[in-house]
Short mmCIF file of N, CA and C in Angstrom, two decimals:
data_model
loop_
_atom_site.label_atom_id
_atom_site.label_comp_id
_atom_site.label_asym_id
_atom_site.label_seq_id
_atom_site.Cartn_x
_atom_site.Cartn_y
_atom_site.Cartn_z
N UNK Y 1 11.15 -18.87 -27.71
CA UNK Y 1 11.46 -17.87 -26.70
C UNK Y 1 10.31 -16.89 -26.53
N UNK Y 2 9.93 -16.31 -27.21
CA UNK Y 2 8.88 -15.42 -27.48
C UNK Y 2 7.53 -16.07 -27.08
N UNK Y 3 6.95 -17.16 -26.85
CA UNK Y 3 6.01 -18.21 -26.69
C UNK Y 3 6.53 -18.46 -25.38
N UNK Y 4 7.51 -18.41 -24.85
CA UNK Y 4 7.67 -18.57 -23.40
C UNK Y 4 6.90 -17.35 -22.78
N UNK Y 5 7.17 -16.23 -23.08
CA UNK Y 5 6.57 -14.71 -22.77
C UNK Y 5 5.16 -14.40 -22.94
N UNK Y 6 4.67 -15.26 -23.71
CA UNK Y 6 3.12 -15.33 -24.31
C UNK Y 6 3.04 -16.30 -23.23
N UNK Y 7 3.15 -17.06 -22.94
CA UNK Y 7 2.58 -17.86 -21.75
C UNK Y 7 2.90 -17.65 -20.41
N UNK Y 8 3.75 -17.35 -20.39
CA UNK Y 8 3.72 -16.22 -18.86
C UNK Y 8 3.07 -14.97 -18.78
N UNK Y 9 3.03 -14.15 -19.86
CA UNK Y 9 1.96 -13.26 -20.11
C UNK Y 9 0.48 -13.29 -19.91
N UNK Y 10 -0.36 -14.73 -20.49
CA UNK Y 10 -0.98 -15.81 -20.06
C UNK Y 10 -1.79 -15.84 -18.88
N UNK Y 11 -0.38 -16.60 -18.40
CA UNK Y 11 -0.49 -16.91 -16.80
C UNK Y 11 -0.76 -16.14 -16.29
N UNK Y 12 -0.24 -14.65 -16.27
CA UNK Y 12 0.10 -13.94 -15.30
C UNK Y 12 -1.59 -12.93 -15.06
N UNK Y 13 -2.00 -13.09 -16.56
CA UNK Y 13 -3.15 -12.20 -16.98
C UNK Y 13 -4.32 -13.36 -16.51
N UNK Y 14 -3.91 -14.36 -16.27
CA UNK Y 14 -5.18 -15.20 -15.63
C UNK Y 14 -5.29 -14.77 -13.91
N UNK Y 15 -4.44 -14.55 -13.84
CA UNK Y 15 -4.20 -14.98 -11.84
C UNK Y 15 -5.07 -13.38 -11.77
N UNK Y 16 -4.21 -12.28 -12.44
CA UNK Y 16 -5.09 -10.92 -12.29
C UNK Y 16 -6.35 -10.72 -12.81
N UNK Y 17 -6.84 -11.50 -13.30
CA UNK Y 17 -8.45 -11.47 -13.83
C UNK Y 17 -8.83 -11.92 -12.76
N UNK Y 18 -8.42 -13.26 -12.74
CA UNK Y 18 -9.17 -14.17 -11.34
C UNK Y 18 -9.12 -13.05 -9.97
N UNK Y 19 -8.42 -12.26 -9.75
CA UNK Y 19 -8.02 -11.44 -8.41
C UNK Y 19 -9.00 -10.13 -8.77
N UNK Y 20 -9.52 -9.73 -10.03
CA UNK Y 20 -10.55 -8.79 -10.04
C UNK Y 20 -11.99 -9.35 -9.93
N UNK Y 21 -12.48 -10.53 -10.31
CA UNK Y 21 -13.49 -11.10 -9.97
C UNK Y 21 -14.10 -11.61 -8.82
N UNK Y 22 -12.45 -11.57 -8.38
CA UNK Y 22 -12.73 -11.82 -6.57
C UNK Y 22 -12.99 -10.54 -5.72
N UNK Y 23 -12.40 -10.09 -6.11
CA UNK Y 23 -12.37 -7.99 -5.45
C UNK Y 23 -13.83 -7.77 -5.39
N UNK Y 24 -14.62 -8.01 -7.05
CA UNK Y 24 -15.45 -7.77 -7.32
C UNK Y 24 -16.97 -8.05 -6.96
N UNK Y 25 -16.80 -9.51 -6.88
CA UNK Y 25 -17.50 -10.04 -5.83
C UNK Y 25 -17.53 -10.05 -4.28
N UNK Y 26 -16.40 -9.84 -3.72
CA UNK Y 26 -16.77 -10.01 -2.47
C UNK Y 26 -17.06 -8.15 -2.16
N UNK Y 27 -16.83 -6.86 -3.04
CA UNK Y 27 -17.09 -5.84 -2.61
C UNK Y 27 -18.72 -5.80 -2.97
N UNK Y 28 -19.38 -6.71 -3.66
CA UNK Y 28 -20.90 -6.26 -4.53
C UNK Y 28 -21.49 -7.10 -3.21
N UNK Y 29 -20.79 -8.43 -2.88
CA UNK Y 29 -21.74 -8.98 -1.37
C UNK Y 29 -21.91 -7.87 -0.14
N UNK Y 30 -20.66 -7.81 0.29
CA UNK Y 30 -20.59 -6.77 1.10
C UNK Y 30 -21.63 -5.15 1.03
N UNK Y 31 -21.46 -4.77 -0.06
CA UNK Y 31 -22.57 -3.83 -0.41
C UNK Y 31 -24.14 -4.35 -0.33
N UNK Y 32 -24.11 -5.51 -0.71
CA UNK Y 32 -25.52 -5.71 -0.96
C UNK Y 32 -25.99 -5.81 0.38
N UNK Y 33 -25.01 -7.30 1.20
CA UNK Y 33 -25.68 -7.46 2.72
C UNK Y 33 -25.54 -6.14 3.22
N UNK Y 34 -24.96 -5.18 3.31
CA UNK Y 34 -24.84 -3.91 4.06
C UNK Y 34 -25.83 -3.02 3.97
N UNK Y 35 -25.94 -2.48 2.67
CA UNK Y 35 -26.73 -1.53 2.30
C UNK Y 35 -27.89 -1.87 2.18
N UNK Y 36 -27.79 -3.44 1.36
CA UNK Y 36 -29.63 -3.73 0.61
C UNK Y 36 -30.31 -3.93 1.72
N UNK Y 37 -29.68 -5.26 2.39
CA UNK Y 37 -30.66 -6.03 3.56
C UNK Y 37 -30.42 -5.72 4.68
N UNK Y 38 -29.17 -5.41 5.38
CA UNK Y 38 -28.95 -4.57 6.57
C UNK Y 38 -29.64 -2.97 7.20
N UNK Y 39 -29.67 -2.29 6.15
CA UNK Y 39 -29.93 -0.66 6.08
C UNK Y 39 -31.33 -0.37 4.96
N UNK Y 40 -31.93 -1.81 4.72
CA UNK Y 40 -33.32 -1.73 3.88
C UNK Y 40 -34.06 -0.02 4.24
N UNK Y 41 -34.18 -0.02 5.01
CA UNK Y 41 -34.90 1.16 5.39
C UNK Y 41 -34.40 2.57 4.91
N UNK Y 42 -33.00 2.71 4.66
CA UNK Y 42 -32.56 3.88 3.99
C UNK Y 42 -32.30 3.60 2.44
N UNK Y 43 -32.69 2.33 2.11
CA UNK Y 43 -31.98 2.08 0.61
C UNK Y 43 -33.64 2.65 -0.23
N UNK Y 44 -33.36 3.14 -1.34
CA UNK Y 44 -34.58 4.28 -2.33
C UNK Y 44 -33.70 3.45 -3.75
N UNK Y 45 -34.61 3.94 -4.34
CA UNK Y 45 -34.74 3.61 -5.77
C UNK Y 45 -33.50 3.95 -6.08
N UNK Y 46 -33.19 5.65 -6.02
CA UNK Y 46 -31.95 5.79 -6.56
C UNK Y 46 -30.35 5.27 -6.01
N UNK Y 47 -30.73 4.70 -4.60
CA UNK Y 47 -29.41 3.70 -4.47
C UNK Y 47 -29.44 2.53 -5.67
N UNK Y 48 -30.44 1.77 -5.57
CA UNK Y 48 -30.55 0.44 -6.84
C UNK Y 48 -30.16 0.68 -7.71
N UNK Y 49 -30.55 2.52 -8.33
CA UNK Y 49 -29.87 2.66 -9.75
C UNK Y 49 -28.44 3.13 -9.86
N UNK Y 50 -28.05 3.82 -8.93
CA UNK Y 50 -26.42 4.17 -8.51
C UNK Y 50 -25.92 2.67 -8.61
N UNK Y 51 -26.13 1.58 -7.63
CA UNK Y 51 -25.89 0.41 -7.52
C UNK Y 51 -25.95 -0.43 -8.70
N UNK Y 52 -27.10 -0.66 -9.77
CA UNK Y 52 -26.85 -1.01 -10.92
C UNK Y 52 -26.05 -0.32 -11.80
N UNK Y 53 -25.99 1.02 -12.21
CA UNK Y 53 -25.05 1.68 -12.33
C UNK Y 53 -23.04 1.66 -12.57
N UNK Y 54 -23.08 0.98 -10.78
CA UNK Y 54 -22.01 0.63 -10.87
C UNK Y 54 -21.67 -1.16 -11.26
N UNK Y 55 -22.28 -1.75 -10.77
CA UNK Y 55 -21.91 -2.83 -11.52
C UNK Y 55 -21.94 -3.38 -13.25
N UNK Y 56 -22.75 -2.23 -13.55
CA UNK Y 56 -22.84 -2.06 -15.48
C UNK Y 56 -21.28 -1.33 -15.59
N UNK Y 57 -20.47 -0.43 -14.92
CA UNK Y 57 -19.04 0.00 -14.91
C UNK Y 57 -18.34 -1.14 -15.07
N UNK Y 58 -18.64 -2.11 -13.49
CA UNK Y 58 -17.71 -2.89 -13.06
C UNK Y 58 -17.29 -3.72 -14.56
N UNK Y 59 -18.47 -4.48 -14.80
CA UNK Y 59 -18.60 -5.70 -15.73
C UNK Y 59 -18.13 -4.94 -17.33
N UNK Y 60 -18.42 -3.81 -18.07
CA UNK Y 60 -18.30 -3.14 -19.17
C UNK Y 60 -16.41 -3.35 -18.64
N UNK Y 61 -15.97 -2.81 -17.33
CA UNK Y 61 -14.33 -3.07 -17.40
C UNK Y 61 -13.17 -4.33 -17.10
N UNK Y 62 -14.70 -5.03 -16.69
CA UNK Y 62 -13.83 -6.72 -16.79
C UNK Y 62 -14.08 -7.16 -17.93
N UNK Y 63 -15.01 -6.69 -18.95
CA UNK Y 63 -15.14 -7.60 -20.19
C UNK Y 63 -13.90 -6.75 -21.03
N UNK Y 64 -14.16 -5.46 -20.86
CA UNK Y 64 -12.88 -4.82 -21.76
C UNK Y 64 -11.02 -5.57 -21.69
N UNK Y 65 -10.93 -5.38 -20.18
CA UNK Y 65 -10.00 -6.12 -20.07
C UNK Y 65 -9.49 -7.75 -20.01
N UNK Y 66 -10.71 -8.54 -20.54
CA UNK Y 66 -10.97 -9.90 -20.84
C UNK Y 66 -10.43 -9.88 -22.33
N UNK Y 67 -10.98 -9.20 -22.89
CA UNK Y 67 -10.76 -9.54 -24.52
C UNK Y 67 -9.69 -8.72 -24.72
N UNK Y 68 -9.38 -7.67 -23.97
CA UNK Y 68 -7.64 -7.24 -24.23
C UNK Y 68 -6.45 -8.69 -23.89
N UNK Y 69 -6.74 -9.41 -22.73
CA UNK Y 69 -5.92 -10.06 -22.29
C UNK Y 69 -6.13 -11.82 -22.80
N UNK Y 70 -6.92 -11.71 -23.52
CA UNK Y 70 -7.23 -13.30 -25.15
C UNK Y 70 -5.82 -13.70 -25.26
N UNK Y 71 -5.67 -14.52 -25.32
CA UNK Y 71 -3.95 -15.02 -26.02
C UNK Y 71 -4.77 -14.95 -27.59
N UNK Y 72 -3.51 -14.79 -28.79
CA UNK Y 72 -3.92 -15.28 -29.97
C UNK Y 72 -3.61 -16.58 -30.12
N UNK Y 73 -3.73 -17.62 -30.61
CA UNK Y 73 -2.95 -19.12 -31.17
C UNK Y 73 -2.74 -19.33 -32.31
N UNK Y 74 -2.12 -19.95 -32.49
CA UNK Y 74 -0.80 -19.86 -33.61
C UNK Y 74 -1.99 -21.50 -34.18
N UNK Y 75 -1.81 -21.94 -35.42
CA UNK Y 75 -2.59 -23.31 -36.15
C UNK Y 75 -2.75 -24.32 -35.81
N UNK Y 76 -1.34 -24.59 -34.68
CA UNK Y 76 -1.40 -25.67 -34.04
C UNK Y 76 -2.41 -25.75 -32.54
N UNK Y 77 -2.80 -24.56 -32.23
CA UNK Y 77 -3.24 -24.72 -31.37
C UNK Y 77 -2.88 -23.89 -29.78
N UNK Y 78 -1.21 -23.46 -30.02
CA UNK Y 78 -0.75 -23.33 -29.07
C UNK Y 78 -0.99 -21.67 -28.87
N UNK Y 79 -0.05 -21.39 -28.20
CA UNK Y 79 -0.11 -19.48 -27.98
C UNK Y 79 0.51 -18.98 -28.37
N UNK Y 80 0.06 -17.95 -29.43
CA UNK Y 80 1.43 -17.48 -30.10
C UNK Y 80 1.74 -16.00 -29.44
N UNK Y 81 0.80 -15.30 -29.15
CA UNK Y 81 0.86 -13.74 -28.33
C UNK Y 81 0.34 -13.50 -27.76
N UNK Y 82 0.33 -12.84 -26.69
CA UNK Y 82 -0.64 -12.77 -25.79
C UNK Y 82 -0.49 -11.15 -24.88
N UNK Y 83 -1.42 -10.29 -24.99
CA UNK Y 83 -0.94 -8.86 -24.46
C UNK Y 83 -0.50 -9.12 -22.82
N UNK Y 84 -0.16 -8.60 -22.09
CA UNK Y 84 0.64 -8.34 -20.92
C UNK Y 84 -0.59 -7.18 -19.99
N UNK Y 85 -0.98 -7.71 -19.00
CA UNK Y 85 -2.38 -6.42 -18.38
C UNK Y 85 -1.13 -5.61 -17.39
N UNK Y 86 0.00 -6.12 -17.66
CA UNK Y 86 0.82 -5.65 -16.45
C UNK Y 86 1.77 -4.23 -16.78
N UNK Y 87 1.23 -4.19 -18.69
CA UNK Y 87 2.33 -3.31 -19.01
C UNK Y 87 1.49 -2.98 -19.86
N UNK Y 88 0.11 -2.08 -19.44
CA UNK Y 88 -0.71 -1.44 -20.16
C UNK Y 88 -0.78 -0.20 -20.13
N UNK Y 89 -1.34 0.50 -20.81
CA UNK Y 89 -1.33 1.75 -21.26
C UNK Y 89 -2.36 2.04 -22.20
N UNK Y 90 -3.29 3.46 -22.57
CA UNK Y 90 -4.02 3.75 -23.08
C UNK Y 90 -5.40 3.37 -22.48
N UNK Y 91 -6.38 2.53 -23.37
CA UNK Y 91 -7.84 2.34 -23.00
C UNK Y 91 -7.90 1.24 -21.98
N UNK Y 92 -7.14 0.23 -21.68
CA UNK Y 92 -7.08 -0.75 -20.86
C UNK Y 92 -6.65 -0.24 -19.67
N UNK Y 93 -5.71 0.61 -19.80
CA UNK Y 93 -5.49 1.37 -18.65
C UNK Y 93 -6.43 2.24 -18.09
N UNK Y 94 -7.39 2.98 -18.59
CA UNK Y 94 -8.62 3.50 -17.98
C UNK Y 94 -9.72 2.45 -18.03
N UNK Y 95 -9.65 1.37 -18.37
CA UNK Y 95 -11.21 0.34 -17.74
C UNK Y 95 -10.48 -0.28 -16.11
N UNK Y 96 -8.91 -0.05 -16.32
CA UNK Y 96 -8.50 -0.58 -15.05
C UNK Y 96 -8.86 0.38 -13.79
N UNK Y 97 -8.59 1.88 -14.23
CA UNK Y 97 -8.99 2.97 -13.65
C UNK Y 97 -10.56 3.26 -12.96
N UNK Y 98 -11.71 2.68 -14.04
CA UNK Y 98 -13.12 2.29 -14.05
C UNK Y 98 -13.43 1.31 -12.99
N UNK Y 99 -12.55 0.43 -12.88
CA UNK Y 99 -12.56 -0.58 -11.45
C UNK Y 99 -12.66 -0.47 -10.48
N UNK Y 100 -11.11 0.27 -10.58
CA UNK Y 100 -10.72 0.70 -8.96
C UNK Y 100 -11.77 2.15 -8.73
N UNK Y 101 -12.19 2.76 -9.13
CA UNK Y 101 -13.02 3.88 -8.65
C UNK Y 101 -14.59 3.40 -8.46
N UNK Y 102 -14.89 2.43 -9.32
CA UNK Y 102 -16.17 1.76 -8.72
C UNK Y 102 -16.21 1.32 -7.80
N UNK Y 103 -15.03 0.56 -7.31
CA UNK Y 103 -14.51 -0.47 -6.11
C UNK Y 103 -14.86 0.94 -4.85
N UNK Y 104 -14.02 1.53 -4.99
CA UNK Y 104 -13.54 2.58 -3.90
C UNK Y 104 -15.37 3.33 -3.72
N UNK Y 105 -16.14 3.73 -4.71
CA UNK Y 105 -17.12 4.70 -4.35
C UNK Y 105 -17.91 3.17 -3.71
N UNK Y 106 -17.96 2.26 -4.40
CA UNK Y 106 -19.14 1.06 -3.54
C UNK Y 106 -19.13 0.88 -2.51
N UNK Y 107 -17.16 0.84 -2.02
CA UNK Y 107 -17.22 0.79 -0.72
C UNK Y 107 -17.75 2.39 0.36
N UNK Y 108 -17.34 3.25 -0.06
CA UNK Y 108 -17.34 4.15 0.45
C UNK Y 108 -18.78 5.22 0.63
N UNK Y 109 -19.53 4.55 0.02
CA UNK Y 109 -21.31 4.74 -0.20
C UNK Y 109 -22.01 4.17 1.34
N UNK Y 110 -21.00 2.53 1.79
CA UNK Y 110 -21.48 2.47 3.05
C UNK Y 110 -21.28 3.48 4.04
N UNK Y 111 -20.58 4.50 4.24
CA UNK Y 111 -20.72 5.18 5.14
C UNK Y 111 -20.84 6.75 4.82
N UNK Y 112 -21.54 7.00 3.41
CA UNK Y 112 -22.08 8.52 3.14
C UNK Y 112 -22.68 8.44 1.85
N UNK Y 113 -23.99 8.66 1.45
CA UNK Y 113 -24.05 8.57 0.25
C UNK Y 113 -23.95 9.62 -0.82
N UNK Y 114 -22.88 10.56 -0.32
CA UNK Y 114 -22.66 11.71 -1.19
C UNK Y 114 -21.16 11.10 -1.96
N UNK Y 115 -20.67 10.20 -1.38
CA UNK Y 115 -19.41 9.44 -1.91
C UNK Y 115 -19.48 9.08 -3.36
N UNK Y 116 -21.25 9.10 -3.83
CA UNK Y 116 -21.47 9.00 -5.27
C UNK Y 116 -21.22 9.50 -6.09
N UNK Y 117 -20.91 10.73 -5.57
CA UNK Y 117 -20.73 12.29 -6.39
C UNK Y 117 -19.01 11.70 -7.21
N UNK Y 118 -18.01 10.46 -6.11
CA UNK Y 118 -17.03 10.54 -6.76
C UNK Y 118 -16.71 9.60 -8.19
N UNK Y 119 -18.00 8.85 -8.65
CA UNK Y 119 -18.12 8.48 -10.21
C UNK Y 119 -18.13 9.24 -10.84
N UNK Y 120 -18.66 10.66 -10.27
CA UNK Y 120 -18.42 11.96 -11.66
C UNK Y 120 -17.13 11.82 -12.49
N UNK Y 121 -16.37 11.83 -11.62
CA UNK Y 121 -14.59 11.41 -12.15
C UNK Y 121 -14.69 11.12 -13.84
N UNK Y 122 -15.07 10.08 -13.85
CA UNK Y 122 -15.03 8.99 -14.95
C UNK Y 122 -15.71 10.08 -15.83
N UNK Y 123 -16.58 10.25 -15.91
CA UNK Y 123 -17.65 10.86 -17.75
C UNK Y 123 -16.54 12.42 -17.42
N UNK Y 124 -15.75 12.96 -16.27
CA UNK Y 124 -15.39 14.14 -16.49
C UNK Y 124 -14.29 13.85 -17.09
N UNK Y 125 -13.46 13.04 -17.14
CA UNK Y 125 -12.12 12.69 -17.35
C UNK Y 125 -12.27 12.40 -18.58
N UNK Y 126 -13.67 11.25 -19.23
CA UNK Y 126 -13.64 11.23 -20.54
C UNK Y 126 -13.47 12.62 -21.66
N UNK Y 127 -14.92 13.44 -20.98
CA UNK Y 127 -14.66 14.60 -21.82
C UNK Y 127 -13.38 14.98 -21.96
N UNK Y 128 -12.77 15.20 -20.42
CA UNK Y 128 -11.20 15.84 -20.99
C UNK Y 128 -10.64 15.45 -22.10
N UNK Y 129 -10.48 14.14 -21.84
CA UNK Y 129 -9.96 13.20 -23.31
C UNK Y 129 -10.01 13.75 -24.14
N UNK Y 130 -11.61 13.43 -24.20
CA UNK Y 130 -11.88 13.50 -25.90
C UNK Y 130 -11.71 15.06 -26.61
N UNK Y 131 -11.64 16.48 -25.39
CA UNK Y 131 -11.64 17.37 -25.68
C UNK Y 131 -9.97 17.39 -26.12
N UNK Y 132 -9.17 17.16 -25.50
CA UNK Y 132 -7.55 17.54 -25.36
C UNK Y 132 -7.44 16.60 -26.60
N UNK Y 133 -7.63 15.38 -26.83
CA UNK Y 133 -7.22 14.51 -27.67
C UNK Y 133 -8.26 14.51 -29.35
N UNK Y 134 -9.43 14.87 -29.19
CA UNK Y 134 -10.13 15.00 -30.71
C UNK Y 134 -10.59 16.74 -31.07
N UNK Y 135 -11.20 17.03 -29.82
CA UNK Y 135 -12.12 18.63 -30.48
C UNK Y 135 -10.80 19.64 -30.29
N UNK Y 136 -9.75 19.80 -29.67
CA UNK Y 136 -8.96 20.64 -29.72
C UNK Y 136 -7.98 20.87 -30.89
N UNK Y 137 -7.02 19.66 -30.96
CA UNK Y 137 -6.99 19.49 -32.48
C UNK Y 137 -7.38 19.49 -33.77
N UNK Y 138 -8.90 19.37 -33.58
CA UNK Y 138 -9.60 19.60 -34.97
C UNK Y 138 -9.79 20.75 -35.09
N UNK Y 139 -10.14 21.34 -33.62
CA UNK Y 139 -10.51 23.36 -33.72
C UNK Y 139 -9.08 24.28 -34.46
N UNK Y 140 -7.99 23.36 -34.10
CA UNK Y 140 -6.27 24.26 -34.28
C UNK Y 140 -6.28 23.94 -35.75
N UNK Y 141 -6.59 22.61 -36.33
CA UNK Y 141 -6.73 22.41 -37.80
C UNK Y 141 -7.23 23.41 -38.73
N UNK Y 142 -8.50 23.42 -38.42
CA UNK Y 142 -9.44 24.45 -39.19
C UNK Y 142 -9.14 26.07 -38.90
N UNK Y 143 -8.60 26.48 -37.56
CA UNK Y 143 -8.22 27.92 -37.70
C UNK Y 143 -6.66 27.73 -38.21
N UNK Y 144 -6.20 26.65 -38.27
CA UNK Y 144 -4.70 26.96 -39.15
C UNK Y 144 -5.03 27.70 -40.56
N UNK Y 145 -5.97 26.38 -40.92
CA UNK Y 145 -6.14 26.42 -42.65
C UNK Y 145 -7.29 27.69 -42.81
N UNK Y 146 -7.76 28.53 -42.10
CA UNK Y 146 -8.80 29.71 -42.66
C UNK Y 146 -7.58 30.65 -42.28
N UNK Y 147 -6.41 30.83 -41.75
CA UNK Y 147 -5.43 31.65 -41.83
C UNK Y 147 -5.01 31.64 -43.19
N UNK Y 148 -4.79 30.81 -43.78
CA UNK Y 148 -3.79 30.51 -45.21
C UNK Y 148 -2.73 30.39 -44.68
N UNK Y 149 -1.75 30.59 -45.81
CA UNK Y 149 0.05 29.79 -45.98
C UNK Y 149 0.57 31.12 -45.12
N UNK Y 150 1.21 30.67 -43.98
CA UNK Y 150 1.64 31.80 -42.63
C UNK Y 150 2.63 32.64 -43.73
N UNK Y 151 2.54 33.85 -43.59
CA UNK Y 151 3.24 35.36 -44.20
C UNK Y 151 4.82 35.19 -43.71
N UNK Y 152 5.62 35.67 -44.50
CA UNK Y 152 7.00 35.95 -44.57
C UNK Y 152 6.84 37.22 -43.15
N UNK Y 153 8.18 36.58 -41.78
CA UNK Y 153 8.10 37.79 -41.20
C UNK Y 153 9.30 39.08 -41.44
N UNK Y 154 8.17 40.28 -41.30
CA UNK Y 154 9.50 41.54 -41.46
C UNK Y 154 10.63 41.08 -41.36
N UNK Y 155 11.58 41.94 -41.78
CA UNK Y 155 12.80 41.55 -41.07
C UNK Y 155 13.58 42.63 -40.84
N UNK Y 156 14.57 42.85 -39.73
CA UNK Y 156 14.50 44.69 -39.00
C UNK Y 156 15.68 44.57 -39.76
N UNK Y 157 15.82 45.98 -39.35
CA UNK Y 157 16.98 46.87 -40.15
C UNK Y 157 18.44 45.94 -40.13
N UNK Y 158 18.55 45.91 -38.78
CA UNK Y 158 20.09 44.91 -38.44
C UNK Y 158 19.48 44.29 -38.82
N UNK Y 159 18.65 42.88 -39.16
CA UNK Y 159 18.73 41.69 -39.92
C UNK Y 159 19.50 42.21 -41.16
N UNK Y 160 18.50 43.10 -41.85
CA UNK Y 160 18.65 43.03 -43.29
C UNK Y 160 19.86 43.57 -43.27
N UNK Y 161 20.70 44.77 -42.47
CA UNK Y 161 22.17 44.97 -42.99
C UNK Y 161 23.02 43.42 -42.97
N UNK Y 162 22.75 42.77 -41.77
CA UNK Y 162 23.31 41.36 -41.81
C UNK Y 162 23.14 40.16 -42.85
N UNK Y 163 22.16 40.31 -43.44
CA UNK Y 163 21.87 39.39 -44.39
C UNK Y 163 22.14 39.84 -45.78
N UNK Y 164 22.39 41.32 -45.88
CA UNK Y 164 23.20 41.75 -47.26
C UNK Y 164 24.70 41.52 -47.14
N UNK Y 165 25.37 41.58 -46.17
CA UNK Y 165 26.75 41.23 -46.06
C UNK Y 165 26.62 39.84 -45.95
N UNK Y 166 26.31 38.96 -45.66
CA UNK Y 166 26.03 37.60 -46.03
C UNK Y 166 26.01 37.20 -47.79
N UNK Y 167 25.50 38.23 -48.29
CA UNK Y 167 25.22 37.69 -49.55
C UNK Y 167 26.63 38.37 -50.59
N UNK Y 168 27.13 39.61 -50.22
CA UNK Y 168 28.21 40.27 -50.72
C UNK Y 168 29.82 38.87 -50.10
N UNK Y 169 29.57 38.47 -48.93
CA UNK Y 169 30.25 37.77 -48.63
C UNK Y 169 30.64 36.53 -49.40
N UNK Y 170 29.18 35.93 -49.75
CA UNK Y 170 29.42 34.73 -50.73
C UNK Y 170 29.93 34.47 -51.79
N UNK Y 171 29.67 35.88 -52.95
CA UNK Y 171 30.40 35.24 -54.02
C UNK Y 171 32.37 35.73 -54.01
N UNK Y 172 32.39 36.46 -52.60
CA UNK Y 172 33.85 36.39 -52.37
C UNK Y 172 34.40 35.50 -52.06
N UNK Y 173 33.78 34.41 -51.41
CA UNK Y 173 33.93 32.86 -50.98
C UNK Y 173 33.91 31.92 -51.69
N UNK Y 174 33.18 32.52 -52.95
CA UNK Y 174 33.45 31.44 -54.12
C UNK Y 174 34.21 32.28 -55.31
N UNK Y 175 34.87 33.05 -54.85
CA UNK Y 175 36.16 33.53 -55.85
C UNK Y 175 37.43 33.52 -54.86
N UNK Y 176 37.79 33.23 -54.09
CA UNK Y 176 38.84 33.09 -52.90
C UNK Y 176 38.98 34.61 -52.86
N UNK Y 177 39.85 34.99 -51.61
CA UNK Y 177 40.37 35.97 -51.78
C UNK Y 177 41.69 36.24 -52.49
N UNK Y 178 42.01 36.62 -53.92
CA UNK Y 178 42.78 36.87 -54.79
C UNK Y 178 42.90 38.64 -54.73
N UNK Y 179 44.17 39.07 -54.57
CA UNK Y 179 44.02 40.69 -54.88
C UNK Y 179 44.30 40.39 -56.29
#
């Protein structure tokens, strides 16, 4: 049963690989006949390197999501697990993110080349990450522990009348009330 799911899992992660390689290619032709050999005359060095650029994105997020989507095999040969690209989350989910925003600025470079500005995205979004998810937490760590063991707080007047009748209360509760 479970090996049925690994192979539809499989399947399903082949057809969507195959459908990003196709995306991928026919948006890098399109760019190239457009921009390279069509518009030669406005294309500069730093389009080639924007342009290499993005296809070092593209390929760094089809290989990521290649070796996420590996079946494992079981001794005999067959498939024993296989991850699902359809029900991802975390780092696979941002190389998928890496795609579609390369996709979108490549296309969108044909008609402005300030559209480049929108790969910033990606290295800004990382920092966030890594700030919200590693340097913020480590900063709350270290000012926990140079505080020391957090102090007993005051406690006001009504507390403390309330919490002495609490305590006069108890050992009447464990002697019943007997006159």
């Amino acid at each position: 049963m479970a090996k049925d799911t690994a192979k539809k899992a499989h399947k399903s992660n082949q057809s969507r690989l195959q459908s990003y390689f196709i995306i991928s290619l026919v948006i890098n032709v399109i760019y190239f006949v457009w921009r390279i050999w069509w518009l030669n005359d406005s294309f500069f060095f730093l389009n080639g390197v924007g342009f290499l650029l993005l296809i070092g994105g593209e390929l760094f997020a089809l290989k990521g999501l290649i070796s996420y989507a590996a079946p494992q095999y079981d001794s005999d040969g067959r498939i024993d697990s296989c991850n699902d690209l359809l029900n991802i989350e975390g780092m696979t989910s941002y190389l998928q993110d890496v795609l579609w925003i390369s996709w979108f600025v490549q296309l969108t470079t044909l008609l402005s080349k300030w559209f480049w500005l929108v790969y910033l995205v990606i290295p800004c979004y990382g920092l966030h990450l890594g700030y919200t998810s590693i340097l913020r937490p480590l900063m709350l760590m270290r000012s926990a522990s140079a505080m020391g063991p957090p102090e007993e707080q005051k406690l006001s007047k009504r507390q403390e009348k309330l919490e002495k009748r609490r305590q006069k209360a108890a050992p009447q509760a464990k002697r019943g009330f007997r006159n």
